[in-house]
Amino acid sequence: MSQTNYLLVYNMFSLGIASMLFTTIFLIVARERVLPRYRMAVLVSATVTGIAAYHYFRMFDSFNHVFGPDAIEGAVYNVGYRYVDWFLTVPLLLVETVAVLAIARAAQSALLVRLVPAAAAMIALGYPGDAGLDIGGVSAPVWGLLSTIPFLYILYILFVELGKSLGKQSKQVQRRIKELRLLLLATWGVYPLAFIANMNSTGFEEQGFVLRETGYTIADILAKCLFGLMIFSIARMKSAEDDKSFAASEYKGK
Amino acid sequence: MSQTNYLLVYNMFSLGIASMLFTTIFLIVARERVLPRYRMAVLVSATVTGIAAYHYFRMFDSFNHVFGPDAIEGAVYNVGYRYVDWFLTVPLLLVETVAVLAIARAAQSALLVRLVPAAAAMIALGYPGDAGLDIGGVSAPVWGLLSTIPFLYILYILFVELGKSLGKQSKQVQRRIKELRLLLLATWGVYPLAFIANMNSTGFEEQGFVLRETGYTIADILAKCLFGLMIFSIARMKSAEDDKSFAASEYKGK
């Protein structure tokens, strides 16, 4: 791997570690800055970035064992870390999204029993294609396509079903939740592009690898750290709306 | 070991670490989301997953020292980590189950003085069979059988004795506790199967090892992380039932 490419991926992984780790610590401590009823959403956000921080430490090491100056003979870059990470964190991202709405418990459950299995299926179907596993001769594009079905279903739930419960939120919160959904759509859209970049890289393996790892890392930081901070900001906005004395203790004047 | 098998077990151990570690952190912080009388149950759940996180870090390293690209000459995979882990965590899993019921202290003690020694005996009797130790010429199937006796006794206590105290719980909590018991039965049932898979693997040592480690890991994640989160969910349900003002601060509307 060229020195430029090596340093690019190396620094991206390190940026990933720093972003995930300190978003986690910030959110755990900052949970007290929202009302108790929004703290589960903030805590789940912290759990997502915490799990990702662990995996970025591992990916950083795995990358260095293969491409670093002290590479270990026979080491293979383990793309499994990303998929194990997503298998745990993507369902949790949907949990935090629903939790911050603080809608009735029955309505929450109705959304989650559909979102969580769809998210798990989306990740599980993507892995064999990205890792180049041979399972019954199914090719990478087919795995990619299969994985897209639950993705579209999730979008349907978020944009159509969840939209129905937005009417009860204040104008300000509604706008922020719509931004949140757009962030999710924009960042989750990067993953299939990075998947395709790697898939079509025959003959340009190094370029495909660099594009994929860089793309996944940027998308991860936006989809987990920025997303988690937006969840926190919605929680804070709703806390101030729910309780005037809380608002007075948190903000000076109007 | 084949590359596919190596990566499978490697990623399972890493999944084990991530699941155990972040369930622990989540439960420690989230204990505030239940009434004080249920916090012991949540804290014991966090202790269980914390002890398991430590052992998964160790097993991950032990596995790599034997099968990894930088394997150490003469290193042997240490199955003892699992049994030390279970010796500590399985009795604690029964403690958290009884604790979350919040029944009278005398009734709790009566259950625990029977459950805890039985759990310890079950693990201690399983180890010599799984590790292939030669103690007085007793064979692995016999150790497995001896270990089954306390297991059946635990099931008797949980399904018959504990069932008697369920009448005082709300319908919703009763249903959740029955799910908890079924999860325990289903996941604990995997351990003897993995034990037998390994026992019968003469000639297929690698396959037996992979089946056993994969089976134990999946069972552990369900029996500790999912179990602990269900304990938390029961604690939260009971907190809301016990105290209306707590419920109002934790949930918006109905």
PDB file of C-alpha atoms in Angstrom, chain A residues 36-226:
ATOM      1  CA  PRO A  36     -35.306  11.728  33.159  1.00  0.00           C
ATOM      2  CA  ARG A  37     -37.790  10.624  30.475  1.00  0.00           C
ATOM      3  CA  TYR A  38     -35.252  11.420  27.713  1.00  0.00           C
ATOM      4  CA  ARG A  39     -32.214   9.894  29.415  1.00  0.00           C
ATOM      5  CA  MET A  40     -32.753   6.400  27.982  1.00  0.00           C
ATOM      6  CA  ALA A  41     -32.490   7.842  24.445  1.00  0.00           C
ATOM      7  CA  VAL A  42     -29.242   9.631  25.367  1.00  0.00           C
ATOM      8  CA  LEU A  43     -27.860   6.537  27.094  1.00  0.00           C
ATOM      9  CA  VAL A  44     -28.637   4.327  24.090  1.00  0.00           C
ATOM     10  CA  SER A  45     -26.846   6.895  21.886  1.00  0.00           C
ATOM     11  CA  ALA A  46     -23.812   6.654  24.184  1.00  0.00           C
ATOM     12  CA  THR A  47     -23.946   2.851  23.986  1.00  0.00           C
ATOM     13  CA  VAL A  48     -23.888   3.028  20.169  1.00  0.00           C
ATOM     14  CA  THR A  49     -20.798   5.234  20.040  1.00  0.00           C
ATOM     15  CA  GLY A  50     -19.164   3.197  22.825  1.00  0.00           C
ATOM     16  CA  ILE A  51     -19.554  -0.060  20.898  1.00  0.00           C
ATOM     17  CA  ALA A  52     -18.198   1.704  17.803  1.00  0.00           C
ATOM     18  CA  ALA A  53     -15.207   3.081  19.774  1.00  0.00           C
ATOM     19  CA  TYR A  54     -14.284  -0.477  20.761  1.00  0.00           C
ATOM     20  CA  HIS A  55     -14.467  -1.625  17.130  1.00  0.00           C
ATOM     21  CA  TYR A  56     -12.425   1.338  15.841  1.00  0.00           C
ATOM     22  CA  PHE A  57      -9.649   0.440  18.276  1.00  0.00           C
ATOM     23  CA  ARG A  58      -9.740  -3.128  16.913  1.00  0.00           C
ATOM     24  CA  MET A  59      -9.873  -2.044  13.242  1.00  0.00           C
ATOM     25  CA  PHE A  60      -6.959   0.317  13.792  1.00  0.00           C
ATOM     26  CA  ASP A  61      -4.900  -2.587  15.167  1.00  0.00           C
ATOM     27  CA  SER A  62      -6.058  -5.019  12.469  1.00  0.00           C
ATOM     28  CA  PHE A  63      -5.131  -2.492   9.752  1.00  0.00           C
ATOM     29  CA  ASN A  64      -1.665  -1.997  11.257  1.00  0.00           C
ATOM     30  CA  HIS A  65      -1.059  -5.737  11.590  1.00  0.00           C
ATOM     31  CA  VAL A  66      -1.587  -6.026   7.833  1.00  0.00           C
ATOM     32  CA  PHE A  67      -0.264  -2.764   6.364  1.00  0.00           C
ATOM     33  CA  GLY A  68       1.843  -1.159   9.128  1.00  0.00           C
ATOM     34  CA  PRO A  69       5.641  -1.069   9.284  1.00  0.00           C
ATOM     35  CA  ASP A  70       5.542  -3.836  11.916  1.00  0.00           C
ATOM     36  CA  ALA A  71       3.042  -5.980   9.930  1.00  0.00           C
ATOM     37  CA  ILE A  72       2.573  -9.576  11.073  1.00  0.00           C
ATOM     38  CA  GLU A  73       3.158 -12.306   8.482  1.00  0.00           C
ATOM     39  CA  GLY A  74      -0.161 -13.974   7.605  1.00  0.00           C
ATOM     40  CA  ALA A  75      -2.417 -11.335   9.218  1.00  0.00           C
ATOM     41  CA  VAL A  76      -5.625 -10.553   7.279  1.00  0.00           C
ATOM     42  CA  TYR A  77      -7.611  -7.313   7.591  1.00  0.00           C
ATOM     43  CA  ASN A  78     -10.790  -8.305   9.426  1.00  0.00           C
ATOM     44  CA  VAL A  79     -13.824  -6.677   7.785  1.00  0.00           C
ATOM     45  CA  GLY A  80     -15.913  -8.634  10.310  1.00  0.00           C
ATOM     46  CA  TYR A  81     -15.404  -5.905  12.925  1.00  0.00           C
ATOM     47  CA  ARG A  82     -17.536  -3.478  10.920  1.00  0.00           C
ATOM     48  CA  TYR A  83     -20.349  -5.951  10.522  1.00  0.00           C
ATOM     49  CA  VAL A  84     -20.330  -7.064  14.150  1.00  0.00           C
ATOM     50  CA  ASP A  85     -20.393  -3.365  15.050  1.00  0.00           C
ATOM     51  CA  TRP A  86     -23.297  -2.586  12.741  1.00  0.00           C
ATOM     52  CA  PHE A  87     -25.184  -5.701  13.791  1.00  0.00           C
ATOM     53  CA  LEU A  88     -25.242  -4.266  17.333  1.00  0.00           C
ATOM     54  CA  THR A  89     -25.387  -0.524  16.656  1.00  0.00           C
ATOM     55  CA  VAL A  90     -27.800  -0.114  13.719  1.00  0.00           C
ATOM     56  CA  PRO A  91     -30.785  -1.587  15.611  1.00  0.00           C
ATOM     57  CA  LEU A  92     -29.789   0.593  18.592  1.00  0.00           C
ATOM     58  CA  LEU A  93     -29.722   3.719  16.404  1.00  0.00           C
ATOM     59  CA  LEU A  94     -33.353   3.044  15.576  1.00  0.00           C
ATOM     60  CA  VAL A  95     -34.115   2.451  19.267  1.00  0.00           C
ATOM     61  CA  GLU A  96     -32.669   5.854  20.215  1.00  0.00           C
ATOM     62  CA  THR A  97     -34.629   7.528  17.400  1.00  0.00           C
ATOM     63  CA  VAL A  98     -37.923   6.108  18.640  1.00  0.00           C
ATOM     64  CA  ALA A  99     -37.020   6.634  22.321  1.00  0.00           C
ATOM     65  CA  VAL A 100     -36.387  10.371  21.966  1.00  0.00           C
ATOM     66  CA  LEU A 101     -39.897  10.908  20.580  1.00  0.00           C
ATOM     67  CA  ALA A 102     -41.271   9.884  24.010  1.00  0.00           C
ATOM     68  CA  ILE A 103     -44.498   8.647  22.433  1.00  0.00           C
ATOM     69  CA  ALA A 104     -46.837   6.166  24.150  1.00  0.00           C
ATOM     70  CA  ARG A 105     -45.151   2.878  25.039  1.00  0.00           C
ATOM     71  CA  ALA A 106     -47.457   0.764  22.860  1.00  0.00           C
ATOM     72  CA  ALA A 107     -46.733   2.933  19.812  1.00  0.00           C
ATOM     73  CA  GLN A 108     -42.980   2.693  20.527  1.00  0.00           C
ATOM     74  CA  SER A 109     -43.134  -1.106  20.662  1.00  0.00           C
ATOM     75  CA  ALA A 110     -45.142  -1.236  17.425  1.00  0.00           C
ATOM     76  CA  LEU A 111     -42.388   0.697  15.629  1.00  0.00           C
ATOM     77  CA  LEU A 112     -39.484  -1.198  17.205  1.00  0.00           C
ATOM     78  CA  VAL A 113     -40.728  -4.740  16.539  1.00  0.00           C
ATOM     79  CA  ARG A 114     -40.564  -3.829  12.858  1.00  0.00           C
ATOM     80  CA  LEU A 115     -37.438  -1.646  12.772  1.00  0.00           C
ATOM     81  CA  VAL A 116     -35.060  -3.763  14.864  1.00  0.00           C
ATOM     82  CA  PRO A 117     -35.370  -7.087  12.978  1.00  0.00           C
ATOM     83  CA  ALA A 118     -35.221  -5.225   9.631  1.00  0.00           C
ATOM     84  CA  ALA A 119     -31.979  -3.516  10.703  1.00  0.00           C
ATOM     85  CA  ALA A 120     -30.431  -6.812  11.834  1.00  0.00           C
ATOM     86  CA  ALA A 121     -31.444  -8.487   8.540  1.00  0.00           C
ATOM     87  CA  MET A 122     -29.985  -5.604   6.501  1.00  0.00           C
ATOM     88  CA  ILE A 123     -26.567  -6.008   8.150  1.00  0.00           C
ATOM     89  CA  ALA A 124     -26.554  -9.819   8.130  1.00  0.00           C
ATOM     90  CA  LEU A 125     -27.344  -9.877   4.391  1.00  0.00           C
ATOM     91  CA  GLY A 126     -24.665  -7.325   3.540  1.00  0.00           C
ATOM     92  CA  TYR A 127     -21.786  -9.132   5.243  1.00  0.00           C
ATOM     93  CA  PRO A 128     -21.253 -12.134   2.919  1.00  0.00           C
ATOM     94  CA  GLY A 129     -21.041  -9.773  -0.072  1.00  0.00           C
ATOM     95  CA  ASP A 130     -18.543  -7.414   1.527  1.00  0.00           C
ATOM     96  CA  ALA A 131     -16.374 -10.131   3.049  1.00  0.00           C
ATOM     97  CA  GLY A 132     -16.315 -12.100  -0.226  1.00  0.00           C
ATOM     98  CA  LEU A 133     -17.665 -15.246   1.446  1.00  0.00           C
ATOM     99  CA  ASP A 134     -18.863 -18.024  -0.832  1.00  0.00           C
ATOM    100  CA  ILE A 135     -22.272 -19.133   0.449  1.00  0.00           C
ATOM    101  CA  GLY A 136     -24.126 -21.219  -2.121  1.00  0.00           C
ATOM    102  CA  GLY A 137     -22.379 -19.332  -4.939  1.00  0.00           C
ATOM    103  CA  VAL A 138     -24.412 -16.135  -4.340  1.00  0.00           C
ATOM    104  CA  SER A 139     -22.425 -13.153  -5.691  1.00  0.00           C
ATOM    105  CA  ALA A 140     -21.699  -9.837  -3.960  1.00  0.00           C
ATOM    106  CA  PRO A 141     -24.191  -7.751  -6.020  1.00  0.00           C
ATOM    107  CA  VAL A 142     -26.989 -10.167  -5.087  1.00  0.00           C
ATOM    108  CA  TRP A 143     -26.139  -9.876  -1.368  1.00  0.00           C
ATOM    109  CA  GLY A 144     -26.080  -6.103  -1.785  1.00  0.00           C
ATOM    110  CA  LEU A 145     -29.494  -6.191  -3.432  1.00  0.00           C
ATOM    111  CA  LEU A 146     -30.974  -8.500  -0.787  1.00  0.00           C
ATOM    112  CA  SER A 147     -29.677  -6.187   1.919  1.00  0.00           C
ATOM    113  CA  THR A 148     -31.428  -3.248   0.213  1.00  0.00           C
ATOM    114  CA  ILE A 149     -34.901  -4.741   0.782  1.00  0.00           C
ATOM    115  CA  PRO A 150     -34.918  -4.309   4.600  1.00  0.00           C
ATOM    116  CA  PHE A 151     -33.223  -0.905   4.102  1.00  0.00           C
ATOM    117  CA  LEU A 152     -36.163   0.306   1.991  1.00  0.00           C
ATOM    118  CA  TYR A 153     -38.587  -1.121   4.540  1.00  0.00           C
ATOM    119  CA  ILE A 154     -36.853   0.858   7.318  1.00  0.00           C
ATOM    120  CA  LEU A 155     -37.126   4.037   5.237  1.00  0.00           C
ATOM    121  CA  TYR A 156     -40.828   3.365   4.699  1.00  0.00           C
ATOM    122  CA  ILE A 157     -41.386   3.009   8.461  1.00  0.00           C
ATOM    123  CA  LEU A 158     -39.378   6.131   9.287  1.00  0.00           C
ATOM    124  CA  PHE A 159     -40.817   8.382   6.592  1.00  0.00           C
ATOM    125  CA  VAL A 160     -44.419   7.140   6.443  1.00  0.00           C
ATOM    126  CA  GLU A 161     -45.318   5.383   9.719  1.00  0.00           C
ATOM    127  CA  LEU A 162     -43.252   7.519  12.071  1.00  0.00           C
ATOM    128  CA  GLY A 163     -44.383  10.625  10.208  1.00  0.00           C
ATOM    129  CA  LYS A 164     -47.910  10.012  11.514  1.00  0.00           C
ATOM    130  CA  SER A 165     -46.810  10.536  15.129  1.00  0.00           C
ATOM    131  CA  LEU A 166     -44.916  13.746  14.378  1.00  0.00           C
ATOM    132  CA  GLY A 167     -48.085  15.866  14.547  1.00  0.00           C
ATOM    133  CA  LYS A 168     -47.978  15.792  18.356  1.00  0.00           C
ATOM    134  CA  GLN A 169     -44.500  17.347  18.516  1.00  0.00           C
ATOM    135  CA  SER A 170     -43.794  21.081  18.566  1.00  0.00           C
ATOM    136  CA  LYS A 171     -42.849  22.794  15.269  1.00  0.00           C
ATOM    137  CA  GLN A 172     -39.229  23.134  16.387  1.00  0.00           C
ATOM    138  CA  VAL A 173     -38.942  19.448  17.347  1.00  0.00           C
ATOM    139  CA  GLN A 174     -40.672  18.381  14.120  1.00  0.00           C
ATOM    140  CA  ARG A 175     -38.092  20.299  12.080  1.00  0.00           C
ATOM    141  CA  ARG A 176     -35.218  18.734  14.026  1.00  0.00           C
ATOM    142  CA  ILE A 177     -36.626  15.208  13.637  1.00  0.00           C
ATOM    143  CA  LYS A 178     -36.959  15.736   9.891  1.00  0.00           C
ATOM    144  CA  GLU A 179     -33.287  16.811   9.797  1.00  0.00           C
ATOM    145  CA  LEU A 180     -32.432  13.688  11.767  1.00  0.00           C
ATOM    146  CA  ARG A 181     -34.188  11.496   9.205  1.00  0.00           C
ATOM    147  CA  LEU A 182     -32.398  13.237   6.347  1.00  0.00           C
ATOM    148  CA  LEU A 183     -29.049  12.716   8.096  1.00  0.00           C
ATOM    149  CA  LEU A 184     -29.899   9.037   8.428  1.00  0.00           C
ATOM    150  CA  LEU A 185     -30.859   8.773   4.759  1.00  0.00           C
ATOM    151  CA  ALA A 186     -27.759  10.673   3.581  1.00  0.00           C
ATOM    152  CA  THR A 187     -25.263   8.771   5.730  1.00  0.00           C
ATOM    153  CA  TRP A 188     -26.797   5.314   5.293  1.00  0.00           C
ATOM    154  CA  GLY A 189     -26.657   6.001   1.540  1.00  0.00           C
ATOM    155  CA  VAL A 190     -22.835   6.131   1.746  1.00  0.00           C
ATOM    156  CA  TYR A 191     -22.584   2.487   2.856  1.00  0.00           C
ATOM    157  CA  PRO A 192     -23.936   0.946  -0.373  1.00  0.00           C
ATOM    158  CA  LEU A 193     -21.661   3.289  -2.373  1.00  0.00           C
ATOM    159  CA  ALA A 194     -18.606   2.136  -0.391  1.00  0.00           C
ATOM    160  CA  PHE A 195     -19.797  -1.471  -0.769  1.00  0.00           C
ATOM    161  CA  ILE A 196     -20.013  -1.010  -4.569  1.00  0.00           C
ATOM    162  CA  ALA A 197     -16.642   0.796  -4.703  1.00  0.00           C
ATOM    163  CA  ASN A 198     -14.995  -2.235  -3.123  1.00  0.00           C
ATOM    164  CA  MET A 199     -17.007  -4.739  -5.194  1.00  0.00           C
ATOM    165  CA  ASN A 200     -15.888  -3.184  -8.504  1.00  0.00           C
ATOM    166  CA  SER A 201     -12.271  -2.791  -7.506  1.00  0.00           C
ATOM    167  CA  THR A 202     -10.946  -5.956  -9.175  1.00  0.00           C
ATOM    168  CA  GLY A 203      -7.562  -4.927 -10.515  1.00  0.00           C
ATOM    169  CA  PHE A 204      -7.599  -1.836  -8.249  1.00  0.00           C
ATOM    170  CA  GLU A 205      -7.822  -3.661  -4.900  1.00  0.00           C
ATOM    171  CA  GLU A 206      -5.871  -1.036  -3.006  1.00  0.00           C
ATOM    172  CA  GLN A 207      -7.974   1.861  -4.305  1.00  0.00           C
ATOM    173  CA  GLY A 208     -11.181  -0.078  -3.577  1.00  0.00           C
ATOM    174  CA  PHE A 209     -10.042  -0.844  -0.038  1.00  0.00           C
ATOM    175  CA  VAL A 210      -9.064   2.763   0.673  1.00  0.00           C
ATOM    176  CA  LEU A 211     -12.323   4.126  -0.734  1.00  0.00           C
ATOM    177  CA  ARG A 212     -14.367   1.632   1.245  1.00  0.00           C
ATOM    178  CA  GLU A 213     -12.645   2.167   4.595  1.00  0.00           C
ATOM    179  CA  THR A 214     -12.609   5.960   4.216  1.00  0.00           C
ATOM    180  CA  GLY A 215     -16.250   6.031   3.115  1.00  0.00           C
ATOM    181  CA  TYR A 216     -17.410   3.735   5.910  1.00  0.00           C
ATOM    182  CA  THR A 217     -15.525   5.754   8.535  1.00  0.00           C
ATOM    183  CA  ILE A 218     -16.905   9.151   7.485  1.00  0.00           C
ATOM    184  CA  ALA A 219     -20.417   7.692   7.257  1.00  0.00           C
ATOM    185  CA  ASP A 220     -20.006   6.059  10.703  1.00  0.00           C
ATOM    186  CA  ILE A 221     -18.933   9.312  12.362  1.00  0.00           C
ATOM    187  CA  LEU A 222     -21.911  11.180  10.902  1.00  0.00           C
ATOM    188  CA  ALA A 223     -24.415   8.357  11.466  1.00  0.00           C
ATOM    189  CA  LYS A 224     -23.365   7.701  15.083  1.00  0.00           C
ATOM    190  CA  CYS A 225     -21.657  10.761  16.617  1.00  0.00           C
ATOM    191  CA  LEU A 226     -23.502  13.559  14.820  1.00  0.00           C
TER     192      LEU A 226
END
